[in-house]
PDB file of N, CA and C in Angstrom:
ATOM      1  N   MET A   1       0.851  -1.171  -0.003  1.00 55.00           N
ATOM      2  CA  MET A   1       0.001   0.002   0.002  1.00 55.00           C
ATOM      3  C   MET A   1       0.881   1.243  -0.004  1.00 55.00           C
ATOM      4  N   ASN A   2       0.549   2.135  -0.772  1.00 61.00           N
ATOM      5  CA  ASN A   2       1.319   3.342  -1.021  1.00 61.00           C
ATOM      6  C   ASN A   2       0.891   4.433  -0.039  1.00 61.00           C
ATOM      7  N   LEU A   3       1.789   5.322   0.316  1.00 59.00           N
ATOM      8  CA  LEU A   3       1.485   6.434   1.198  1.00 59.00           C
ATOM      9  C   LEU A   3       0.469   7.366   0.542  1.00 59.00           C
ATOM     10  N   LEU A   4       0.511   7.437  -0.744  1.00 59.00           N
ATOM     11  CA  LEU A   4      -0.423   8.308  -1.471  1.00 59.00           C
ATOM     12  C   LEU A   4      -1.853   7.766  -1.405  1.00 59.00           C
ATOM     13  N   ASP A   5      -1.972   6.452  -1.184  1.00 62.00           N
ATOM     14  CA  ASP A   5      -3.314   5.871  -1.075  1.00 62.00           C
ATOM     15  C   ASP A   5      -4.047   6.362   0.171  1.00 62.00           C
ATOM     16  N   PHE A   6      -3.329   6.737   1.187  1.00 61.00           N
ATOM     17  CA  PHE A   6      -3.980   7.297   2.372  1.00 61.00           C
ATOM     18  C   PHE A   6      -4.521   8.687   2.103  1.00 61.00           C
ATOM     19  N   LEU A   7      -3.826   9.440   1.285  1.00 58.00           N
ATOM     20  CA  LEU A   7      -4.226  10.805   1.013  1.00 58.00           C
ATOM     21  C   LEU A   7      -5.291  10.914  -0.064  1.00 58.00           C
ATOM     22  N   VAL A   8      -5.150  10.151  -1.124  1.00 59.00           N
ATOM     23  CA  VAL A   8      -6.106  10.187  -2.227  1.00 59.00           C
ATOM     24  C   VAL A   8      -6.502   8.753  -2.518  1.00 59.00           C
ATOM     25  N   SER A   9      -7.809   8.522  -2.496  1.00 60.00           N
ATOM     26  CA  SER A   9      -8.262   7.147  -2.747  1.00 60.00           C
ATOM     27  C   SER A   9      -7.970   6.791  -4.217  1.00 60.00           C
ATOM     28  N   PRO A  10      -7.632   5.545  -4.482  1.00 59.00           N
ATOM     29  CA  PRO A  10      -7.328   5.129  -5.852  1.00 59.00           C
ATOM     30  C   PRO A  10      -8.506   5.342  -6.802  1.00 59.00           C
ATOM     31  N   ALA A  11      -9.737   5.206  -6.317  1.00 55.00           N
ATOM     32  CA  ALA A  11     -10.908   5.389  -7.191  1.00 55.00           C
ATOM     33  C   ALA A  11     -10.988   6.844  -7.650  1.00 55.00           C
ATOM     34  N   ALA A  12     -10.698   7.778  -6.768  1.00 54.00           N
ATOM     35  CA  ALA A  12     -10.745   9.199  -7.139  1.00 54.00           C
ATOM     36  C   ALA A  12      -9.615   9.535  -8.068  1.00 54.00           C
ATOM     37  N   ALA A  13      -8.483   8.897  -7.899  1.00 51.00           N
ATOM     38  CA  ALA A  13      -7.348   9.164  -8.764  1.00 51.00           C
ATOM     39  C   ALA A  13      -7.590   8.623 -10.171  1.00 51.00           C
ATOM     40  N   GLN A  14      -8.333   7.530 -10.295  1.00 56.00           N
ATOM     41  CA  GLN A  14      -8.606   6.928 -11.595  1.00 56.00           C
ATOM     42  C   GLN A  14      -9.637   7.732 -12.372  1.00 56.00           C
ATOM     43  N   ALA A  15     -10.453   8.514 -11.660  1.00 51.00           N
ATOM     44  CA  ALA A  15     -11.496   9.274 -12.338  1.00 51.00           C
ATOM     45  C   ALA A  15     -10.904  10.375 -13.200  1.00 51.00           C
ATOM     46  N   GLY A  16      -9.677  10.692 -12.973  1.00 53.00           N
ATOM     47  CA  GLY A  16      -9.029  11.732 -13.772  1.00 53.00           C
ATOM     48  C   GLY A  16      -9.334  13.097 -13.174  1.00 53.00           C
ATOM     49  N   GLY A  17      -9.777  14.008 -13.999  1.00 52.00           N
ATOM     50  CA  GLY A  17     -10.091  15.358 -13.524  1.00 52.00           C
ATOM     51  C   GLY A  17     -11.376  15.333 -12.701  1.00 52.00           C
ATOM     52  N   THR A  18     -11.418  16.162 -11.726  1.00 54.00           N
ATOM     53  CA  THR A  18     -12.620  16.236 -10.912  1.00 54.00           C
ATOM     54  C   THR A  18     -13.552  17.263 -11.515  1.00 54.00           C
ATOM     55  N   ALA A  19     -14.809  16.928 -11.543  1.00 55.00           N
ATOM     56  CA  ALA A  19     -15.817  17.834 -12.105  1.00 55.00           C
ATOM     57  C   ALA A  19     -16.158  18.875 -11.062  1.00 55.00           C
ATOM     58  N   GLN A  20     -15.951  20.106 -11.410  1.00 64.00           N
ATOM     59  CA  GLN A  20     -16.270  21.166 -10.472  1.00 64.00           C
ATOM     60  C   GLN A  20     -17.558  21.840 -10.896  1.00 64.00           C
ATOM     61  N   GLY A  21     -18.332  22.208  -9.871  1.00 71.00           N
ATOM     62  CA  GLY A  21     -19.598  22.856 -10.145  1.00 71.00           C
ATOM     63  C   GLY A  21     -19.385  24.347 -10.388  1.00 71.00           C
ATOM     64  N   ASN A  22     -20.462  25.038 -10.401  1.00 78.00           N
ATOM     65  CA  ASN A  22     -20.454  26.476 -10.604  1.00 78.00           C
ATOM     66  C   ASN A  22     -19.720  27.152  -9.424  1.00 78.00           C
ATOM     67  N   PRO A  23     -18.707  27.980  -9.690  1.00 76.00           N
ATOM     68  CA  PRO A  23     -17.980  28.613  -8.591  1.00 76.00           C
ATOM     69  C   PRO A  23     -18.872  29.544  -7.764  1.00 76.00           C
ATOM     70  N   LEU A  24     -19.939  30.064  -8.395  1.00 77.00           N
ATOM     71  CA  LEU A  24     -20.857  30.926  -7.646  1.00 77.00           C
ATOM     72  C   LEU A  24     -21.585  30.121  -6.583  1.00 77.00           C
ATOM     73  N   MET A  25     -21.902  28.882  -6.883  1.00 80.00           N
ATOM     74  CA  MET A  25     -22.606  28.028  -5.909  1.00 80.00           C
ATOM     75  C   MET A  25     -21.718  27.705  -4.707  1.00 80.00           C
ATOM     76  N   SER A  26     -20.431  27.651  -4.921  1.00 81.00           N
ATOM     77  CA  SER A  26     -19.542  27.369  -3.799  1.00 81.00           C
ATOM     78  C   SER A  26     -19.362  28.621  -2.923  1.00 81.00           C
ATOM     79  N   LEU A  27     -19.555  29.804  -3.472  1.00 86.00           N
ATOM     80  CA  LEU A  27     -19.468  31.038  -2.695  1.00 86.00           C
ATOM     81  C   LEU A  27     -20.809  31.471  -2.113  1.00 86.00           C
ATOM     82  N   LEU A  28     -21.891  30.857  -2.556  1.00 88.00           N
ATOM     83  CA  LEU A  28     -23.228  31.247  -2.115  1.00 88.00           C
ATOM     84  C   LEU A  28     -23.425  31.173  -0.592  1.00 88.00           C
ATOM     85  N   PRO A  29     -22.975  30.121   0.098  1.00 88.00           N
ATOM     86  CA  PRO A  29     -23.129  30.108   1.550  1.00 88.00           C
ATOM     87  C   PRO A  29     -22.377  31.250   2.242  1.00 88.00           C
ATOM     88  N   LEU A  30     -21.214  31.575   1.749  1.00 90.00           N
ATOM     89  CA  LEU A  30     -20.434  32.676   2.326  1.00 90.00           C
ATOM     90  C   LEU A  30     -21.130  34.018   2.102  1.00 90.00           C
ATOM     91  N   ILE A  31     -21.670  34.219   0.924  1.00 90.00           N
ATOM     92  CA  ILE A  31     -22.401  35.459   0.621  1.00 90.00           C
ATOM     93  C   ILE A  31     -23.653  35.552   1.474  1.00 90.00           C
ATOM     94  N   LEU A  32     -24.364  34.451   1.604  1.00 92.00           N
ATOM     95  CA  LEU A  32     -25.578  34.429   2.414  1.00 92.00           C
ATOM     96  C   LEU A  32     -25.263  34.720   3.884  1.00 92.00           C
ATOM     97  N   LEU A  33     -24.185  34.181   4.384  1.00 93.00           N
ATOM     98  CA  LEU A  33     -23.762  34.440   5.754  1.00 93.00           C
ATOM     99  C   LEU A  33     -23.436  35.921   5.955  1.00 93.00           C
ATOM    100  N   PHE A  34     -22.777  36.530   5.000  1.00 92.00           N
ATOM    101  CA  PHE A  34     -22.455  37.946   5.102  1.00 92.00           C
ATOM    102  C   PHE A  34     -23.712  38.807   5.093  1.00 92.00           C
ATOM    103  N   VAL A  35     -24.696  38.459   4.264  1.00 92.00           N
ATOM    104  CA  VAL A  35     -25.953  39.211   4.193  1.00 92.00           C
ATOM    105  C   VAL A  35     -26.695  39.127   5.523  1.00 92.00           C
ATOM    106  N   VAL A  36     -26.773  37.944   6.096  1.00 93.00           N
ATOM    107  CA  VAL A  36     -27.435  37.778   7.388  1.00 93.00           C
ATOM    108  C   VAL A  36     -26.688  38.566   8.465  1.00 93.00           C
ATOM    109  N   PHE A  37     -25.377  38.489   8.467  1.00 92.00           N
ATOM    110  CA  PHE A  37     -24.533  39.233   9.424  1.00 92.00           C
ATOM    111  C   PHE A  37     -24.777  40.724   9.280  1.00 92.00           C
ATOM    112  N   TRP A  38     -24.891  41.207   8.047  1.00 90.00           N
ATOM    113  CA  TRP A  38     -25.118  42.629   7.802  1.00 90.00           C
ATOM    114  C   TRP A  38     -26.445  43.094   8.392  1.00 90.00           C
ATOM    115  N   PHE A  39     -27.526  42.353   8.094  1.00 91.00           N
ATOM    116  CA  PHE A  39     -28.845  42.780   8.526  1.00 91.00           C
ATOM    117  C   PHE A  39     -29.096  42.571  10.006  1.00 91.00           C
ATOM    118  N   LEU A  40     -28.460  41.595  10.618  1.00 93.00           N
ATOM    119  CA  LEU A  40     -28.719  41.344  12.041  1.00 93.00           C
ATOM    120  C   LEU A  40     -27.766  42.064  12.982  1.00 93.00           C
ATOM    121  N   LEU A  41     -26.543  42.377  12.535  1.00 92.00           N
ATOM    122  CA  LEU A  41     -25.568  42.981  13.433  1.00 92.00           C
ATOM    123  C   LEU A  41     -25.079  44.360  13.000  1.00 92.00           C
ATOM    124  N   LEU A  42     -24.573  44.470  11.806  1.00 93.00           N
ATOM    125  CA  LEU A  42     -23.928  45.715  11.401  1.00 93.00           C
ATOM    126  C   LEU A  42     -24.912  46.852  11.169  1.00 93.00           C
ATOM    127  N   ARG A  43     -25.979  46.602  10.440  1.00 93.00           N
ATOM    128  CA  ARG A  43     -26.932  47.665  10.096  1.00 93.00           C
ATOM    129  C   ARG A  43     -27.616  48.261  11.336  1.00 93.00           C
ATOM    130  N   PRO A  44     -28.118  47.457  12.279  1.00 93.00           N
ATOM    131  CA  PRO A  44     -28.721  48.060  13.479  1.00 93.00           C
ATOM    132  C   PRO A  44     -27.707  48.834  14.328  1.00 93.00           C
ATOM    133  N   GLN A  45     -26.473  48.359  14.396  1.00 94.00           N
ATOM    134  CA  GLN A  45     -25.448  49.050  15.179  1.00 94.00           C
ATOM    135  C   GLN A  45     -25.110  50.390  14.548  1.00 94.00           C
ATOM    136  N   MET A  46     -25.023  50.456  13.223  1.00 95.00           N
ATOM    137  CA  MET A  46     -24.739  51.720  12.555  1.00 95.00           C
ATOM    138  C   MET A  46     -25.902  52.697  12.731  1.00 95.00           C
ATOM    139  N   LYS A  47     -27.132  52.196  12.715  1.00 96.00           N
ATOM    140  CA  LYS A  47     -28.288  53.048  12.908  1.00 96.00           C
ATOM    141  C   LYS A  47     -28.305  53.625  14.324  1.00 96.00           C
ATOM    142  N   LYS A  48     -27.991  52.810  15.306  1.00 95.00           N
ATOM    143  CA  LYS A  48     -27.945  53.263  16.705  1.00 95.00           C
ATOM    144  C   LYS A  48     -26.846  54.314  16.894  1.00 95.00           C
ATOM    145  N   ALA A  49     -25.680  54.112  16.287  1.00 95.00           N
ATOM    146  CA  ALA A  49     -24.585  55.075  16.389  1.00 95.00           C
ATOM    147  C   ALA A  49     -24.965  56.407  15.746  1.00 95.00           C
ATOM    148  N   LYS A  50     -25.661  56.360  14.616  1.00 96.00           N
ATOM    149  CA  LYS A  50     -26.093  57.580  13.937  1.00 96.00           C
ATOM    150  C   LYS A  50     -27.082  58.349  14.812  1.00 96.00           C
ATOM    151  N   GLU A  51     -28.036  57.655  15.438  1.00 96.00           N
ATOM    152  CA  GLU A  51     -29.000  58.289  16.315  1.00 96.00           C
ATOM    153  C   GLU A  51     -28.315  58.946  17.511  1.00 96.00           C
ATOM    154  N   HIS A  52     -27.287  58.293  18.054  1.00 95.00           N
ATOM    155  CA  HIS A  52     -26.558  58.862  19.188  1.00 95.00           C
ATOM    156  C   HIS A  52     -25.799  60.111  18.784  1.00 95.00           C
ATOM    157  N   ARG A  53     -25.167  60.090  17.601  1.00 95.00           N
ATOM    158  CA  ARG A  53     -24.467  61.286  17.117  1.00 95.00           C
ATOM    159  C   ARG A  53     -25.424  62.458  16.946  1.00 95.00           C
ATOM    160  N   GLU A  54     -26.632  62.182  16.435  1.00 95.00           N
ATOM    161  CA  GLU A  54     -27.635  63.235  16.268  1.00 95.00           C
ATOM    162  C   GLU A  54     -28.095  63.772  17.613  1.00 95.00           C
ATOM    163  N   LEU A  55     -28.261  62.879  18.596  1.00 95.00           N
ATOM    164  CA  LEU A  55     -28.676  63.292  19.948  1.00 95.00           C
ATOM    165  C   LEU A  55     -27.628  64.207  20.559  1.00 95.00           C
ATOM    166  N   ILE A  56     -26.359  63.857  20.428  1.00 95.00           N
ATOM    167  CA  ILE A  56     -25.258  64.659  20.977  1.00 95.00           C
ATOM    168  C   ILE A  56     -25.190  66.009  20.287  1.00 95.00           C
ATOM    169  N   ALA A  57     -25.416  66.050  18.986  1.00 94.00           N
ATOM    170  CA  ALA A  57     -25.325  67.306  18.251  1.00 94.00           C
ATOM    171  C   ALA A  57     -26.472  68.274  18.619  1.00 94.00           C
ATOM    172  N   LYS A  58     -27.614  67.752  19.021  1.00 95.00           N
ATOM    173  CA  LYS A  58     -28.786  68.585  19.307  1.00 95.00           C
ATOM    174  C   LYS A  58     -28.884  69.012  20.775  1.00 95.00           C
ATOM    175  N   LEU A  59     -27.884  68.698  21.597  1.00 94.00           N
ATOM    176  CA  LEU A  59     -27.953  69.084  23.024  1.00 94.00           C
ATOM    177  C   LEU A  59     -27.999  70.599  23.166  1.00 94.00           C
ATOM    178  N   GLN A  60     -28.822  71.043  24.116  1.00 94.00           N
ATOM    179  CA  GLN A  60     -28.958  72.470  24.389  1.00 94.00           C
ATOM    180  C   GLN A  60     -28.894  72.719  25.882  1.00 94.00           C
ATOM    181  N   LYS A  61     -28.578  73.927  26.236  1.00 95.00           N
ATOM    182  CA  LYS A  61     -28.554  74.327  27.646  1.00 95.00           C
ATOM    183  C   LYS A  61     -29.985  74.219  28.186  1.00 95.00           C
ATOM    184  N   GLY A  62     -30.124  73.607  29.359  1.00 92.00           N
ATOM    185  CA  GLY A  62     -31.435  73.438  29.972  1.00 92.00           C
ATOM    186  C   GLY A  62     -32.057  72.075  29.722  1.00 92.00           C
ATOM    187  N   ASP A  63     -31.491  71.273  28.796  1.00 93.00           N
ATOM    188  CA  ASP A  63     -32.018  69.920  28.555  1.00 93.00           C
ATOM    189  C   ASP A  63     -31.767  69.048  29.773  1.00 93.00           C
ATOM    190  N   GLU A  64     -32.728  68.191  30.069  1.00 95.00           N
ATOM    191  CA  GLU A  64     -32.572  67.222  31.141  1.00 95.00           C
ATOM    192  C   GLU A  64     -32.054  65.941  30.504  1.00 95.00           C
ATOM    193  N   VAL A  65     -30.930  65.449  31.010  1.00 96.00           N
ATOM    194  CA  VAL A  65     -30.248  64.328  30.344  1.00 96.00           C
ATOM    195  C   VAL A  65     -29.956  63.214  31.334  1.00 96.00           C
ATOM    196  N   LEU A  66     -29.661  62.055  30.781  1.00 96.00           N
ATOM    197  CA  LEU A  66     -29.236  60.891  31.519  1.00 96.00           C
ATOM    198  C   LEU A  66     -27.850  60.497  31.019  1.00 96.00           C
ATOM    199  N   THR A  67     -26.904  60.306  31.942  1.00 95.00           N
ATOM    200  CA  THR A  67     -25.547  59.918  31.525  1.00 95.00           C
ATOM    201  C   THR A  67     -25.409  58.407  31.493  1.00 95.00           C
ATOM    202  N   SER A  68     -24.320  57.942  30.936  1.00 94.00           N
ATOM    203  CA  SER A  68     -24.075  56.510  30.861  1.00 94.00           C
ATOM    204  C   SER A  68     -23.839  55.916  32.238  1.00 94.00           C
ATOM    205  N   GLY A  69     -23.464  56.730  33.205  1.00 92.00           N
ATOM    206  CA  GLY A  69     -23.278  56.262  34.577  1.00 92.00           C
ATOM    207  C   GLY A  69     -24.578  56.204  35.363  1.00 92.00           C
ATOM    208  N   GLY A  70     -25.687  56.648  34.755  1.00 93.00           N
ATOM    209  CA  GLY A  70     -26.978  56.586  35.400  1.00 93.00           C
ATOM    210  C   GLY A  70     -27.360  57.869  36.121  1.00 93.00           C
ATOM    211  N   MET A  71     -26.556  58.908  36.029  1.00 94.00           N
ATOM    212  CA  MET A  71     -26.879  60.176  36.684  1.00 94.00           C
ATOM    213  C   MET A  71     -27.788  61.000  35.785  1.00 94.00           C
ATOM    214  N   ALA A  72     -28.796  61.588  36.409  1.00 95.00           N
ATOM    215  CA  ALA A  72     -29.712  62.456  35.688  1.00 95.00           C
ATOM    216  C   ALA A  72     -29.472  63.884  36.154  1.00 95.00           C
ATOM    217  N   GLY A  73     -29.531  64.814  35.213  1.00 95.00           N
ATOM    218  CA  GLY A  73     -29.320  66.222  35.568  1.00 95.00           C
ATOM    219  C   GLY A  73     -29.707  67.130  34.424  1.00 95.00           C
ATOM    220  N   ARG A  74     -29.502  68.402  34.659  1.00 95.00           N
ATOM    221  CA  ARG A  74     -29.855  69.445  33.687  1.00 95.00           C
ATOM    222  C   ARG A  74     -28.559  70.064  33.170  1.00 95.00           C
ATOM    223  N   ILE A  75     -28.480  70.267  31.865  1.00 96.00           N
ATOM    224  CA  ILE A  75     -27.281  70.839  31.265  1.00 96.00           C
ATOM    225  C   ILE A  75     -27.174  72.314  31.624  1.00 96.00           C
ATOM    226  N   GLU A  76     -26.007  72.692  32.173  1.00 96.00           N
ATOM    227  CA  GLU A  76     -25.724  74.092  32.503  1.00 96.00           C
ATOM    228  C   GLU A  76     -24.862  74.759  31.454  1.00 96.00           C
ATOM    229  N   ASP A  77     -23.881  74.004  30.935  1.00 95.00           N
ATOM    230  CA  ASP A  77     -22.921  74.598  29.995  1.00 95.00           C
ATOM    231  C   ASP A  77     -22.519  73.551  28.984  1.00 95.00           C
ATOM    232  N   LEU A  78     -22.373  73.954  27.749  1.00 95.00           N
ATOM    233  CA  LEU A  78     -21.940  73.074  26.674  1.00 95.00           C
ATOM    234  C   LEU A  78     -20.566  73.500  26.192  1.00 95.00           C
ATOM    235  N   GLY A  79     -19.659  72.568  26.125  1.00 92.00           N
ATOM    236  CA  GLY A  79     -18.342  72.833  25.560  1.00 92.00           C
ATOM    237  C   GLY A  79     -18.134  72.018  24.307  1.00 92.00           C
ATOM    238  N   GLU A  80     -16.940  72.078  23.760  1.00 91.00           N
ATOM    239  CA  GLU A  80     -16.609  71.333  22.543  1.00 91.00           C
ATOM    240  C   GLU A  80     -16.736  69.831  22.762  1.00 91.00           C
ATOM    241  N   SER A  81     -16.155  69.344  23.851  1.00 92.00           N
ATOM    242  CA  SER A  81     -16.187  67.896  24.096  1.00 92.00           C
ATOM    243  C   SER A  81     -16.717  67.543  25.482  1.00 92.00           C
ATOM    244  N   PHE A  82     -16.975  68.553  26.322  1.00 96.00           N
ATOM    245  CA  PHE A  82     -17.484  68.303  27.663  1.00 96.00           C
ATOM    246  C   PHE A  82     -18.779  69.081  27.890  1.00 96.00           C
ATOM    247  N   VAL A  83     -19.624  68.534  28.788  1.00 96.00           N
ATOM    248  CA  VAL A  83     -20.889  69.153  29.148  1.00 96.00           C
ATOM    249  C   VAL A  83     -20.930  69.248  30.664  1.00 96.00           C
ATOM    250  N   THR A  84     -21.345  70.397  31.186  1.00 96.00           N
ATOM    251  CA  THR A  84     -21.508  70.546  32.635  1.00 96.00           C
ATOM    252  C   THR A  84     -22.971  70.270  32.948  1.00 96.00           C
ATOM    253  N   VAL A  85     -23.191  69.288  33.840  1.00 96.00           N
ATOM    254  CA  VAL A  85     -24.542  68.850  34.190  1.00 96.00           C
ATOM    255  C   VAL A  85     -24.773  69.106  35.680  1.00 96.00           C
ATOM    256  N   GLU A  86     -25.855  69.798  35.986  1.00 95.00           N
ATOM    257  CA  GLU A  86     -26.248  70.020  37.383  1.00 95.00           C
ATOM    258  C   GLU A  86     -27.070  68.822  37.839  1.00 95.00           C
ATOM    259  N   VAL A  87     -26.546  68.076  38.834  1.00 94.00           N
ATOM    260  CA  VAL A  87     -27.215  66.875  39.300  1.00 94.00           C
ATOM    261  C   VAL A  87     -28.009  67.116  40.581  1.00 94.00           C
ATOM    262  N   ALA A  88     -27.730  68.198  41.288  1.00 92.00           N
ATOM    263  CA  ALA A  88     -28.470  68.603  42.489  1.00 92.00           C
ATOM    264  C   ALA A  88     -28.277  70.103  42.622  1.00 92.00           C
ATOM    265  N   ASP A  89     -28.955  70.724  43.608  1.00 91.00           N
ATOM    266  CA  ASP A  89     -28.792  72.149  43.818  1.00 91.00           C
ATOM    267  C   ASP A  89     -27.323  72.480  44.121  1.00 91.00           C
ATOM    268  N   LYS A  90     -26.738  73.322  43.293  1.00 92.00           N
ATOM    269  CA  LYS A  90     -25.356  73.782  43.425  1.00 92.00           C
ATOM    270  C   LYS A  90     -24.332  72.648  43.366  1.00 92.00           C
ATOM    271  N   VAL A  91     -24.694  71.528  42.743  1.00 95.00           N
ATOM    272  CA  VAL A  91     -23.762  70.417  42.549  1.00 95.00           C
ATOM    273  C   VAL A  91     -23.727  70.111  41.049  1.00 95.00           C
ATOM    274  N   SER A  92     -22.585  70.357  40.440  1.00 95.00           N
ATOM    275  CA  SER A  92     -22.424  70.153  39.000  1.00 95.00           C
ATOM    276  C   SER A  92     -21.285  69.189  38.738  1.00 95.00           C
ATOM    277  N   ILE A  93     -21.439  68.414  37.677  1.00 96.00           N
ATOM    278  CA  ILE A  93     -20.371  67.532  37.243  1.00 96.00           C
ATOM    279  C   ILE A  93     -20.103  67.822  35.774  1.00 96.00           C
ATOM    280  N   LYS A  94     -18.886  67.513  35.373  1.00 97.00           N
ATOM    281  CA  LYS A  94     -18.492  67.687  33.983  1.00 97.00           C
ATOM    282  C   LYS A  94     -18.327  66.305  33.375  1.00 97.00           C
ATOM    283  N   VAL A  95     -19.042  66.050  32.278  1.00 96.00           N
ATOM    284  CA  VAL A  95     -18.969  64.751  31.614  1.00 96.00           C
ATOM    285  C   VAL A  95     -18.686  64.960  30.123  1.00 96.00           C
ATOM    286  N   GLN A  96     -18.156  63.929  29.508  1.00 96.00           N
ATOM    287  CA  GLN A  96     -17.928  63.982  28.057  1.00 96.00           C
ATOM    288  C   GLN A  96     -19.270  63.952  27.342  1.00 96.00           C
ATOM    289  N   ARG A  97     -19.319  64.589  26.190  1.00 94.00           N
ATOM    290  CA  ARG A  97     -20.544  64.620  25.405  1.00 94.00           C
ATOM    291  C   ARG A  97     -21.037  63.196  25.083  1.00 94.00           C
ATOM    292  N   GLY A  98     -20.103  62.312  24.804  1.00 93.00           N
ATOM    293  CA  GLY A  98     -20.462  60.933  24.445  1.00 93.00           C
ATOM    294  C   GLY A  98     -21.081  60.150  25.594  1.00 93.00           C
ATOM    295  N   ALA A  99     -20.905  60.642  26.825  1.00 95.00           N
ATOM    296  CA  ALA A  99     -21.465  59.948  27.996  1.00 95.00           C
ATOM    297  C   ALA A  99     -22.953  60.242  28.164  1.00 95.00           C
ATOM    298  N   ILE A 100     -23.486  61.193  27.408  1.00 96.00           N
ATOM    299  CA  ILE A 100     -24.926  61.468  27.466  1.00 96.00           C
ATOM    300  C   ILE A 100     -25.621  60.392  26.651  1.00 96.00           C
ATOM    301  N   THR A 101     -26.517  59.638  27.314  1.00 95.00           N
ATOM    302  CA  THR A 101     -27.175  58.541  26.609  1.00 95.00           C
ATOM    303  C   THR A 101     -28.616  58.871  26.208  1.00 95.00           C
ATOM    304  N   ALA A 102     -29.258  59.811  26.901  1.00 95.00           N
ATOM    305  CA  ALA A 102     -30.650  60.114  26.573  1.00 95.00           C
ATOM    306  C   ALA A 102     -30.988  61.519  27.009  1.00 95.00           C
ATOM    307  N   VAL A 103     -31.900  62.135  26.286  1.00 95.00           N
ATOM    308  CA  VAL A 103     -32.473  63.432  26.683  1.00 95.00           C
ATOM    309  C   VAL A 103     -33.849  63.092  27.255  1.00 95.00           C
ATOM    310  N   LEU A 104     -34.064  63.501  28.493  1.00 94.00           N
ATOM    311  CA  LEU A 104     -35.299  63.204  29.180  1.00 94.00           C
ATOM    312  C   LEU A 104     -36.355  64.249  28.847  1.00 94.00           C
ATOM    313  N   PRO A 105     -37.649  63.905  28.930  1.00 93.00           N
ATOM    314  CA  PRO A 105     -38.682  64.895  28.703  1.00 93.00           C
ATOM    315  C   PRO A 105     -38.610  65.993  29.750  1.00 93.00           C
ATOM    316  N   LYS A 106     -38.972  67.206  29.357  1.00 90.00           N
ATOM    317  CA  LYS A 106     -38.952  68.367  30.276  1.00 90.00           C
ATOM    318  C   LYS A 106     -39.817  68.064  31.500  1.00 90.00           C
ATOM    319  N   GLY A 107     -39.309  68.413  32.686  1.00 87.00           N
ATOM    320  CA  GLY A 107     -40.045  68.214  33.933  1.00 87.00           C
ATOM    321  C   GLY A 107     -39.832  66.885  34.579  1.00 87.00           C
ATOM    322  N   THR A 108     -39.021  66.021  33.998  1.00 86.00           N
ATOM    323  CA  THR A 108     -38.784  64.695  34.564  1.00 86.00           C
ATOM    324  C   THR A 108     -38.084  64.792  35.907  1.00 86.00           C
ATOM    325  N   LEU A 109     -37.122  65.669  36.041  1.00 86.00           N
ATOM    326  CA  LEU A 109     -36.343  65.763  37.272  1.00 86.00           C
ATOM    327  C   LEU A 109     -37.158  66.356  38.421  1.00 86.00           C
ATOM    328  N   LYS A 110     -38.088  67.209  38.141  1.00 79.00           N
ATOM    329  CA  LYS A 110     -38.895  67.798  39.205  1.00 79.00           C
ATOM    330  C   LYS A 110     -39.851  66.768  39.794  1.00 79.00           C
ATOM    331  N   SER A 111     -40.310  65.822  38.982  1.00 61.00           N
ATOM    332  CA  SER A 111     -41.252  64.819  39.478  1.00 61.00           C
ATOM    333  C   SER A 111     -40.549  63.669  40.185  1.00 61.00           C
ATOM    334  N   ALA A 112     -39.251  63.538  39.996  1.00 54.00           N
ATOM    335  CA  ALA A 112     -38.525  62.427  40.599  1.00 54.00           C
ATOM    336  C   ALA A 112     -38.186  62.677  42.045  1.00 54.00           C
TER     337      ALA A 112
END
């Protein structure tokens, strides 16, 4: 028995050339996987990032916001990359613009 017989069966070797199917059919599962990946993961994530960028761009003084750390407060001052948020009477914190996760409806902090 030949070492090559372990790697390639003699019947396959006798058949000569192997018949190959359509190359598109061999790539179809990979293409289908990419399409599913796009619609289930990439597209929703890009949409969420776009909405967050728009939220950050529309911030105004006096908006009631929620930070990523869970603190709620009212915007006192807007800077290029930082926002000053009043979280209690005469208590202000400075957070990055990206840390703002939501703009709350007006009057939310008074009812809390």
